[in-house]
Coordinates of C-alpha atoms and ligand atoms in Angstrom, one line a residue:
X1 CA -14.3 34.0 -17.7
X2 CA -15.0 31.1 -15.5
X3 CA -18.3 29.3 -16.5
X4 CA -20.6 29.6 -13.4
X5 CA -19.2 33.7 -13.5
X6 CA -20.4 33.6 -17.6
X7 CA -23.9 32.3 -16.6
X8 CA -24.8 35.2 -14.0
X9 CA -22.8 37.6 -15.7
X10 CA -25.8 36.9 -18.3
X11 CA -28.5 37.3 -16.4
X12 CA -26.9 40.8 -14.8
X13 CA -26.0 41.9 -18.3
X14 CA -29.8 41.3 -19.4
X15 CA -31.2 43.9 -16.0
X16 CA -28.5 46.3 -16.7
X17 CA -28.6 46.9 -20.4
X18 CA -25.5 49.0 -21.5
X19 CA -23.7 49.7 -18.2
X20 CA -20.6 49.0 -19.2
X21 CA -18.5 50.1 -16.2
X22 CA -20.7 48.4 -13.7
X23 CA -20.9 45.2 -15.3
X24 CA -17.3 45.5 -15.5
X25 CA -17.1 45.7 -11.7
X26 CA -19.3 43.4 -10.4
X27 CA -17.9 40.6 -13.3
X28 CA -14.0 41.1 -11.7
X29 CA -15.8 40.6 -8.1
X30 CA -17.6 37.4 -8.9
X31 CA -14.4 36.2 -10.9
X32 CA -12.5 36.6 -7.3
X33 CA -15.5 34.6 -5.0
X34 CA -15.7 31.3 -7.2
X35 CA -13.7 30.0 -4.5
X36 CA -15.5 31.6 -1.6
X37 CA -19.0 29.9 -2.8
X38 CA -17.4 26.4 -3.7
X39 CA -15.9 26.3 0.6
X40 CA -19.2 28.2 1.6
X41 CA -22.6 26.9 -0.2
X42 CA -24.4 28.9 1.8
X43 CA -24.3 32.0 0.6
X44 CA -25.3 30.5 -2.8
X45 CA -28.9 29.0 -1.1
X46 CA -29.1 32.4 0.2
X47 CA -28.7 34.3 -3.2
X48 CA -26.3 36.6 -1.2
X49 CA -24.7 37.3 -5.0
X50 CA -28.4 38.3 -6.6
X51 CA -28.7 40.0 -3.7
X52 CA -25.5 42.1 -3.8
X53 CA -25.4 43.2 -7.3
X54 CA -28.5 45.3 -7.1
X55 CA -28.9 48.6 -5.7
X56 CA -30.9 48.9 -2.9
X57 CA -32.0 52.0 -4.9
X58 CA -31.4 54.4 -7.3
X59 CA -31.8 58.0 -7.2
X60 CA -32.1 59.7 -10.5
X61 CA -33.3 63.5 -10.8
X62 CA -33.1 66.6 -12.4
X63 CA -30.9 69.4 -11.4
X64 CA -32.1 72.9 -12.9
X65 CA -29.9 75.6 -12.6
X66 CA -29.2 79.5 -13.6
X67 CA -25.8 80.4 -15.2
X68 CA -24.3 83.5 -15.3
X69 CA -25.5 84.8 -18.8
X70 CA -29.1 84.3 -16.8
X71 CA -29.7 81.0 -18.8
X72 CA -31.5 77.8 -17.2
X73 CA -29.2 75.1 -17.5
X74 CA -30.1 71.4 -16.6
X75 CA -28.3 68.4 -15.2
X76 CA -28.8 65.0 -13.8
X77 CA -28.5 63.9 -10.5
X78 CA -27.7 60.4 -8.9
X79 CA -27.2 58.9 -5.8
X80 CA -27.2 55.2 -5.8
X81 CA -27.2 53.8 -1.9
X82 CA -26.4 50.1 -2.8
X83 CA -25.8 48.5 0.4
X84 CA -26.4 49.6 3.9
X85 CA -25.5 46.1 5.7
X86 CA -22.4 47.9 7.5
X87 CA -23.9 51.1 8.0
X88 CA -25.2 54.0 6.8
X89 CA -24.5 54.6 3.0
X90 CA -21.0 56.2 2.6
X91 CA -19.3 57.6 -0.6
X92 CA -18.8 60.2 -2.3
X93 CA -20.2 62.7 -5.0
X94 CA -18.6 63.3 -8.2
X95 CA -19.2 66.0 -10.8
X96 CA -17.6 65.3 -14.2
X97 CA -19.0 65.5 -17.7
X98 CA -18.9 61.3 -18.0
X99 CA -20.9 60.4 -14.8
X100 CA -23.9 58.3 -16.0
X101 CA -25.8 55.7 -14.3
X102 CA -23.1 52.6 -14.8
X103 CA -20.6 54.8 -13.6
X104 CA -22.2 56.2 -10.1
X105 CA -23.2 52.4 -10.0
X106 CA -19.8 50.8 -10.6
X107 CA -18.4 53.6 -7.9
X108 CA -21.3 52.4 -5.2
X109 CA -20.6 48.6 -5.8
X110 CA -16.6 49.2 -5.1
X111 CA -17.3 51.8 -2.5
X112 CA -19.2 48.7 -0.2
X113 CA -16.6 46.7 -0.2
X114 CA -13.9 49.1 0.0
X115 CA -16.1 50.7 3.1
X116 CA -16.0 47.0 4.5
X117 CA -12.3 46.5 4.0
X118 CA -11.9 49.6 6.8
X119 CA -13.6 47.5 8.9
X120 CA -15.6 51.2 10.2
X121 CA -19.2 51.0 10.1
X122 CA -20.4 52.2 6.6
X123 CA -22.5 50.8 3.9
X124 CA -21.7 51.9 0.3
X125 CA -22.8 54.2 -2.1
X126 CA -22.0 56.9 -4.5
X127 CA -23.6 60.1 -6.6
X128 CA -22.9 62.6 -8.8
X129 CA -23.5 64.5 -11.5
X130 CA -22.6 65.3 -15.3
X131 CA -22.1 68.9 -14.5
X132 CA -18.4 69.5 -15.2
X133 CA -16.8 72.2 -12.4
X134 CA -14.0 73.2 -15.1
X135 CA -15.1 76.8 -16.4
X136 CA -17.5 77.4 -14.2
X137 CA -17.4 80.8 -12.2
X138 CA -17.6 80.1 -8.2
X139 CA -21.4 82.0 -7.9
X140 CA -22.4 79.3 -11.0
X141 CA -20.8 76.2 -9.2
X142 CA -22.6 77.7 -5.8
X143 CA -26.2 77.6 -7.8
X144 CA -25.6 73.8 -8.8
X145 CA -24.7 72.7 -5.6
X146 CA -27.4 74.7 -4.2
X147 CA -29.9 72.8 -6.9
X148 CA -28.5 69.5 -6.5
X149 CA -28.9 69.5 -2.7
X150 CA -32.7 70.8 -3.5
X151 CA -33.5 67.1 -4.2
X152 CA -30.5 65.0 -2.6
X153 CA -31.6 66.3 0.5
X154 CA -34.5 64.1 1.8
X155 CA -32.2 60.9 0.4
X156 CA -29.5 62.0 2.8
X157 CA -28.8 62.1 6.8
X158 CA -26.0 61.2 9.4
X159 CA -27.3 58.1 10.2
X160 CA -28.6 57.1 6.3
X161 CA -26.3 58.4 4.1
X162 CA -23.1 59.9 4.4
X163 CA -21.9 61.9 0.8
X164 CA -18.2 62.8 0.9
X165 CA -15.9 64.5 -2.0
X166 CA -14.8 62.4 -5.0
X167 CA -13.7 63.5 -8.8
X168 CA -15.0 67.3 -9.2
X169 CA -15.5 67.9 -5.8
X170 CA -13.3 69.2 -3.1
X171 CA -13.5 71.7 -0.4
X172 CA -15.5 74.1 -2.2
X173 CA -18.7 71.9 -3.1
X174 CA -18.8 70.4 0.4
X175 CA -19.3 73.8 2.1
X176 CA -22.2 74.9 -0.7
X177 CA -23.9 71.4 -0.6
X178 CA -23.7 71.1 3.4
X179 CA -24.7 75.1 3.9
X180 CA -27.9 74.0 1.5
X181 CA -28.7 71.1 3.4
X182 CA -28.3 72.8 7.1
X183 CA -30.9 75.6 5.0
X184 CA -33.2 73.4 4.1
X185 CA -33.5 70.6 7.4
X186 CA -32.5 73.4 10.1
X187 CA -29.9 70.9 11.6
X188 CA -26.3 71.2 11.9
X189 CA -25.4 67.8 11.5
X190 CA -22.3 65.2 10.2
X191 CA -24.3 64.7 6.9
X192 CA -20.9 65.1 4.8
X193 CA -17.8 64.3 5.4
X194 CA -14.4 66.4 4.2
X195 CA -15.6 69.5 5.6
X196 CA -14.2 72.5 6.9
X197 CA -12.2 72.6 9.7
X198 CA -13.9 75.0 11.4
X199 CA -17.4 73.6 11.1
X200 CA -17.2 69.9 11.4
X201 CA -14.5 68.5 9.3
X202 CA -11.3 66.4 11.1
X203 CA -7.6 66.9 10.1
X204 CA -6.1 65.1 7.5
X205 CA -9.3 64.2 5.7
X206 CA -7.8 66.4 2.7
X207 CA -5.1 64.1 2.4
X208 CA -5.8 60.7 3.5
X209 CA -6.9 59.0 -0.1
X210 CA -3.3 60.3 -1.3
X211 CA -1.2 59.4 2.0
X212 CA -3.6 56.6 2.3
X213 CA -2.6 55.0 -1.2
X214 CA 1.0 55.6 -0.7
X215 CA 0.6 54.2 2.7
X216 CA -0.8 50.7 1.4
X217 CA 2.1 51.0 -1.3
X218 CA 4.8 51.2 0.8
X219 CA 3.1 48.3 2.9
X220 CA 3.4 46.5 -0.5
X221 CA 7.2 47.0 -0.5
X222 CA 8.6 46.7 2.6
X223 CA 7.1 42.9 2.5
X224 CA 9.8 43.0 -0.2
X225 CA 12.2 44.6 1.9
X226 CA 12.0 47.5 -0.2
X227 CA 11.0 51.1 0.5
X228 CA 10.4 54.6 -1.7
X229 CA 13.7 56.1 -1.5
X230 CA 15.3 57.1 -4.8
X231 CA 12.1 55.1 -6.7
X232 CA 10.5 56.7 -10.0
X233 CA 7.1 57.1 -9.4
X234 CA 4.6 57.8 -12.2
X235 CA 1.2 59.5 -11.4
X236 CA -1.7 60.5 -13.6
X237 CA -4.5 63.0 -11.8
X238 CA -3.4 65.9 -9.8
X239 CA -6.3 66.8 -8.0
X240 CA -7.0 66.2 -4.3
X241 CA -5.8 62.3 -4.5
X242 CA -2.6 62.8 -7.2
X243 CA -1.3 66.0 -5.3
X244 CA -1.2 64.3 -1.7
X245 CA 0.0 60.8 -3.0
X246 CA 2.8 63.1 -4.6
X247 CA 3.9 65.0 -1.5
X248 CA 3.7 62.0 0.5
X249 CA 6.2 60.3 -2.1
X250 CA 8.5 63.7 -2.0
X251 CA 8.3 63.3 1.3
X252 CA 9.7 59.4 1.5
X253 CA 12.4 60.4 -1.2
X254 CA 10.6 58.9 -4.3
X255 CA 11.1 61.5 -7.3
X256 CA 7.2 61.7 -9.1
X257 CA 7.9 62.6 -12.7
X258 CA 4.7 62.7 -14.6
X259 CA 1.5 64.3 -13.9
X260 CA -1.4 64.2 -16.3
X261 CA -5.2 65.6 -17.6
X262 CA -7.8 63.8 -20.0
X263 CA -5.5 64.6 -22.7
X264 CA -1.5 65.3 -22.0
X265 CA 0.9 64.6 -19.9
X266 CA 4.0 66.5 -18.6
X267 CA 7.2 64.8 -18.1
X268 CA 9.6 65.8 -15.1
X269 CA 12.3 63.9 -15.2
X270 CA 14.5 65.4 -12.3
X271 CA 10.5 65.2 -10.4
X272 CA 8.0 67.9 -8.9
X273 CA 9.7 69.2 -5.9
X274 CA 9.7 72.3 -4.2
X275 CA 8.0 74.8 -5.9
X276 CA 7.1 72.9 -8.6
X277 CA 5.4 70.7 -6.1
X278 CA 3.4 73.8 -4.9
X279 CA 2.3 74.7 -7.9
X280 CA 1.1 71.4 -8.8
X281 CA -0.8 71.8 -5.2
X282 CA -2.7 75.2 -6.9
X283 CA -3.3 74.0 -10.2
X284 CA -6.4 72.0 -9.8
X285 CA -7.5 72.4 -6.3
X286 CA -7.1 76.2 -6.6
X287 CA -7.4 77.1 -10.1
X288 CA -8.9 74.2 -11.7
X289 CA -6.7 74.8 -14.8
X290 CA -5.1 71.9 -17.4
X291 CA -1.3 70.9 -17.8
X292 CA -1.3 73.4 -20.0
X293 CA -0.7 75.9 -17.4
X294 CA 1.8 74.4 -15.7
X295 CA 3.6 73.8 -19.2
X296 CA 3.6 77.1 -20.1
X297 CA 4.2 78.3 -16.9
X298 CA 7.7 76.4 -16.3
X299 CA 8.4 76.1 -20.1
X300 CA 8.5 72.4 -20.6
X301 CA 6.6 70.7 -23.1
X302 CA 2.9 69.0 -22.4
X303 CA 2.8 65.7 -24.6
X304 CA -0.5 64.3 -26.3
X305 CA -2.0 61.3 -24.4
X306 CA -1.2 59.3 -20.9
X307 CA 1.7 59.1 -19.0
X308 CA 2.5 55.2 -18.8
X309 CA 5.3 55.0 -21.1
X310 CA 7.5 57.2 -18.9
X311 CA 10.0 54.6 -17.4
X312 CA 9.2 54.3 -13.4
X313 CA 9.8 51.6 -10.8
X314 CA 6.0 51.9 -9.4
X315 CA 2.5 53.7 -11.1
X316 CA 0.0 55.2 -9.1
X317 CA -3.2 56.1 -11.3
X318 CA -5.3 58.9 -9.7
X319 CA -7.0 60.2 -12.5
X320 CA -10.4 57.8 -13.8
X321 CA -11.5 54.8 -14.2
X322 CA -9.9 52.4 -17.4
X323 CA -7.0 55.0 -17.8
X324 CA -4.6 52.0 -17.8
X325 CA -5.4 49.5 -20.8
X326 CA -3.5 46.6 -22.2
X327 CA -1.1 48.3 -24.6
X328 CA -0.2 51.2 -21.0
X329 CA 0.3 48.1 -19.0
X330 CA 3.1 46.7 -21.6
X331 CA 4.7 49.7 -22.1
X332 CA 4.9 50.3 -18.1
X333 CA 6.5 46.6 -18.0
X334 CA 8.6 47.0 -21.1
X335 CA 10.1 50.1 -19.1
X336 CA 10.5 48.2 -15.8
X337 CA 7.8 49.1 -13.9
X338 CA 7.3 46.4 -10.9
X339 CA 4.6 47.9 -8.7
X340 CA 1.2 49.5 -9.8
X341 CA -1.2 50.7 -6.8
X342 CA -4.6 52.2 -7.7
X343 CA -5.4 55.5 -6.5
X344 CA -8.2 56.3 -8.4
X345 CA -11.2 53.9 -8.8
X346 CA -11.0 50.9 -11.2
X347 CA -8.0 52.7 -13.3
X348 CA -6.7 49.4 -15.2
X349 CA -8.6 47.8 -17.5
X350 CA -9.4 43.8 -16.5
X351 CA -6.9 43.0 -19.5
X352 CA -4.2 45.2 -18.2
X353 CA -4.3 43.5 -14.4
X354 CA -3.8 40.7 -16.7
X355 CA -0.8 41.9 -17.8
X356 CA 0.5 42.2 -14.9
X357 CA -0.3 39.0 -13.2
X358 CA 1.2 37.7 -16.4
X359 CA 4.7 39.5 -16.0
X360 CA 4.9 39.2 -12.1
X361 CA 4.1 43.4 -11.4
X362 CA 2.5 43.4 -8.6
X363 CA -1.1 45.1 -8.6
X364 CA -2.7 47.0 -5.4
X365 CA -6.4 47.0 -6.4
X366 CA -8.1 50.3 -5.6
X367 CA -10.6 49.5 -3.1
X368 CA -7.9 48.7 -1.0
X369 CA -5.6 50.6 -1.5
X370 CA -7.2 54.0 -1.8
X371 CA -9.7 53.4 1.2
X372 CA -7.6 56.2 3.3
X373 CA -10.0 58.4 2.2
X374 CA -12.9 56.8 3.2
X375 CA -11.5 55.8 5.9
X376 CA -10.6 59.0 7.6
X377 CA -14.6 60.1 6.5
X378 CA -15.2 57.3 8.8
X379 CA -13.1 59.2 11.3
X380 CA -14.7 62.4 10.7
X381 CA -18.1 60.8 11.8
X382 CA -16.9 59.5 14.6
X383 CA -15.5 63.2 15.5
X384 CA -18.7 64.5 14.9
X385 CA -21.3 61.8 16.9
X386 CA -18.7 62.4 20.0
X387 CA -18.5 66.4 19.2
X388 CA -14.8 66.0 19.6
X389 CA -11.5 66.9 17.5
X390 CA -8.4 64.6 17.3
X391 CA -5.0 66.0 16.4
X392 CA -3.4 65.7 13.2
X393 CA -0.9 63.4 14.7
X394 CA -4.3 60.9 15.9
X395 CA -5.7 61.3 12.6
X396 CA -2.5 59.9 10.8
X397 CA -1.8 57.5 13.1
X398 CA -5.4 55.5 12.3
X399 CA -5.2 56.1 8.8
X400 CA -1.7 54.1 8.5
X401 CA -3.0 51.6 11.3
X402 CA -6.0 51.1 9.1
X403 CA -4.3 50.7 5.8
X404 CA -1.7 48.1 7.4
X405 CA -4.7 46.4 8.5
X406 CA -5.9 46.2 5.3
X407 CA -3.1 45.6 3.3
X408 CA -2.6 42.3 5.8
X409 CA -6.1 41.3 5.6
X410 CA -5.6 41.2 1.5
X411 CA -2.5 38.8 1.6
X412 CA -3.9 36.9 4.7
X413 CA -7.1 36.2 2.6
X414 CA -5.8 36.0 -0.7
X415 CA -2.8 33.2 0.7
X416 CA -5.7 31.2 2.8
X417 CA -7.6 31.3 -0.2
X418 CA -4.4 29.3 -2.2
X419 CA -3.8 33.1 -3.9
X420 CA -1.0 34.1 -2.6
X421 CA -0.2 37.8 -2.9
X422 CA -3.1 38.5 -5.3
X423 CA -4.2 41.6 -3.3
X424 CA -7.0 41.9 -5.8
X425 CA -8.4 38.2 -5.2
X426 CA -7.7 39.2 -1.5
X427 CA -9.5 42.3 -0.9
X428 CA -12.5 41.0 -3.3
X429 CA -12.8 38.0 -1.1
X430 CA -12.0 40.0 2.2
X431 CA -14.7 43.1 1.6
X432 CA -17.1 40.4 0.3
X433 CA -16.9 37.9 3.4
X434 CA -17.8 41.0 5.5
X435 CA -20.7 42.3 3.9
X436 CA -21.9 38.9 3.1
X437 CA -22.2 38.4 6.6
X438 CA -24.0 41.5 7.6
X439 CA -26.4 40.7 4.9
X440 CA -27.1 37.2 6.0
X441 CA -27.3 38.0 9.8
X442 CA -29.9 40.7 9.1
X443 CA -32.2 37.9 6.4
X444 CA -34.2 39.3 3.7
X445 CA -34.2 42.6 3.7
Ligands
LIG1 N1 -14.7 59.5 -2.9 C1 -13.8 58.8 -2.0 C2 -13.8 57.3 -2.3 O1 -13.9 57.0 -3.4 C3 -14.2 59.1 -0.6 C4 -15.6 58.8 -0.1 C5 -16.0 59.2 1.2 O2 -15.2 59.8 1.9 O3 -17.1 59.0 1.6 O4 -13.6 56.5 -1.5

C-alpha cells in the first residue's frame, strides 16, 4: 500500500470498525487516484476523498414478517444512498443471507462510480437485505417484500432514489416491492427499474448486465485482434447476470463450460448449449434450485468448491464478491487463462488482480464492465420520464454504444494516466474524475 493511501486508509478503518468489504473497496479506489491528486491538488484542499468515502446516509431498519407456519420472522433492512452528485441514487437491492452493512456499503461506493462511468445521470447507492429468497414459498417472499417496502418507501422516489434488481432479486421482487410502493404513495411512478414490460419496464433490461459484460469483453479482445469464436469461457453464477453473459457467449461461438453455486461446481466440457442452455435459463430464475438439480438432472457429476481450475481462455465471475482469491487466480493462469472480466461486483480478491497484473492476464474490473445493467436502468428511466417505449433493437444498440464508450474511456484514462491498459486504474480514475467534479461544482453539501 502506498504511504499517503496507508495514512487515510487509518483514519477510514478507525469510522468503519469491521467493514471489511468496504474498506476493501474504497482502499483499491484510493490506490488508483494517487496520481490523480499529485496532477490535481485541488481536490485534496477540497477533501473531495473525506468527502467521498462517507455515505451520505444510511438507512438501517427492521423488516417484520409472517411465514407460512404463521410465525413472525424478522430481518434487516438497508439502503445506503452514498452519493447523489450525478443524480438521483441508483442501484440495486439484494436479498442474500451475507448482506450486512460493509457489504450494501462496498456495493453503494462501486455503484457511484460505475453509475458515473455510463456517463447517464445517476448517483449511487445500494440496499438489501439478509433475507435469503432460496426456500421461500412465493406468498412468503410476497410478505417480505411487502414489509421491506413498509419502511424503504419514504427513502425512495423517481427523482431521489432509484432501487433496481441485484443478487436475490429478479423479476419477481420488483413487481411485489413496486405494487407496495404504488399502495402505499398512490402514484404510478419509475421508482424501480427492471420492471415488467407491461407496466413500466424497457426491453433488454433482463439481460443487459450479462450482454453488457460480454459486450465490454469482447471490446477487450478485438483491441487484440481477437474475438469469442471457439474461446473456453468459464462462469461462476447462473442467475440473471451468469445466464445472459452465457447465451450471449453461445451466441458469439464461445463454448461456457462451468457454472457454479456457493458450494459446487459442474463441469461441461463440450459447454451449455441448446437445451442444456435452457435449462440453465430455469434453474435459478425459475426454480431457484442448486447445481444439484441440474446434476442430477443430466447425470453429470457436481464437484465440491469453485470453478477456476477448469482450463478456459477467459473467466467471467457472476456469482459474489471475493469468489476469486490468490490460489483461483494461479490455477486460472497455470491453465492458460488470458482474460478475466468481472461480472459480478468485486469478485477477485486485491491479491488475485495482483496476480494477474503479475502474469500479463488482462483484468476488466467490474464497475466497468458490468455497468450494462445499470446502464439500461438508466434507459428504463428515461422511457418512463418521456412515457415512451424503445424497441429491443434501440435498447441494444445503446447498451453496446455505452459499453464501447466505457471500455475507451478506461484505456484512454488509464494510458494518459502513464497506465496503459490497466482498465482498473482506468475506470477508478475515470468514474472518480466525474463525480469529483459534480461534487466540487455543487461546494459543501
Ligand atoms: N444491481 C445492478 C448493479 O450492480 C443494477 C443496478 C440498477 O439497475 O440500478 O449495477
Amino acid at each position: 500500500m502506498s504511504s499517503p493511501v496507508a495514512e487515510f486508509m487509518l483514519d477510514v478503518t478507525a469510522r468503519n470498525p469491521g467493514e471489511r468489504e468496504f474498506l476493501q473497496a474504497v482502499e483499491e479506489v484510493l490506490e488508483s487516484i494517487v496520481p490523480v491528486l499529485d496532477r490535481h491538488p485541488e481536490y485534496r484542499s477540497a477533501r473531495i476523498i473525506q468527502q467521498l468515502v462517507e455515505p451520505e446516509r444510511v438507512v438501517s431498519f427492521r423488516v417484520p414478517w409472517v411465514d407460512d407456519r404463521g410465525q413472525t420472522q424478522v430481518n434487516r433492512g438497508f439502503r445506503v444512498q452514498f452519493n447523489s452528485a450525478m443524480g438521483p441514487y441508483k442501484g440495486g437491492l439484494r436479498f442474500h443471507a451475507s448482506v450486512n452493512q460493509s457489504i450494501v456499503k462496498f456495493l453503494a461506493f462501486e455503484q457511484t462510480f460505475k453509475n458515473a462511468l455510463t456517463t447517464l445521470p445517476m448517483g449511487g447507492g445500494k440496499g438489501g437485505s439478509d433475507f435469503s429468497v432460496r426456500g421461500k414459498s412465493d406468498e412468503e417472499i410476497m410478505r417480505f417484500c411487502q414489509a421491506f417496502m413498509n419502511e424503504l418507501f419514504r427513502h425512495v422516489g423517481a427523482d431521489t432514489d432509484v432501487p433496481a434488481g441485484d443478487v436475490g432479486v429478479g423479476g419477481r421482487e420488483i413487481g411485489y416491492l413496486f405494487g407496495q410502493y404504488k399502495r402505499l404513495v398512490n402514484r404510478f411512478e419509475g421508482v424501480i427499474t427492471g420492471k415488467g414490460l407491461a407496466w413500466g419496464g424497457s426491453l433488454i433490461r433482463k439481460e443487459a448486465a450479462g450482454y453488457g459484460t460480454v459486450y465490454f469483453a469482447q471490446e477487450m479482445l478485438a483491441r487484440r485482434g481477437e474475438s469469442f469464436a471457439g474461446k473456453t469461457v468459464a462462469i461462476s453464477g447462473y442467475g440473471n447476470l451468469g445466464f445472459h453473459a452465457l447465451e450471449k457467449l453461445n451466441e458469439l461461438g464461445a463454448k461456457v463450460v462451468t457454472i457454479a453455486d456457493e458450494d459446487f461446481y459442474i463441469h461441461e466440457p463440450d459447454g451449455f448449449k441448446g437445451e442444456k442452455a435452457a435449462y440453465v435459463h430455469d434453474l435459478w430464475m425459475v426454480h431457484h434450485q442448486t447445481v444439484q438439480a441440474y446434476s442430477e438432472h443430466w447425470n453429470v457429476p457436481m464437484q465440491p468448491g469453485r470453478p477456476w481450475a477448469v482450463p478456459c481462455d477467459v473467466a467471467i465471475p457472476t456469482a459474489a464478491q471475493n469468489e476469486i482469491d490468490a490460489d483461483d487466480a494461479k490455477r486460472l493462469v497455470a491453465h492458460g487463462c488470458k482474460l478475466v472480466v468481472e461480472g459480478a461486483n468485486m469478485p477477485c480478491t486485491p491479491e488475485a488482480v495482483d496476480v494477474f497484473r503479475h502474469h500479463g492476464v488482462l483484468y476488466g474490473p467490474g464497475k466497468a464492465a458490468n455497468a450494462g445493467g445499470v446502464a439500461v436502468s438508466g434507459l428504463e428511466m428515461s422511457q418512463n420520464s418521456a412515457r415512451s417505449n424503445w424497441s429491443r433493437e434501440e435498447v441494444d444498440r445503446r447498451l453496446r454504444e455505452i459499453m464501447k464508450r466505457i471500455h475507451d474511456a478506461c484505456l484512454e484514462t488509464a494510458e494518459s494516466y502513464g497506465q496503459p491498459d490497466d482498465y482498473a486504474a482506468g475506470a477508478n480514475i475515470a468514474g472518480f474524475l466525474r463525480v469529483a467534479n459534480a461534487m466540487q461544482a455543487q461546494g459543501v453539501v
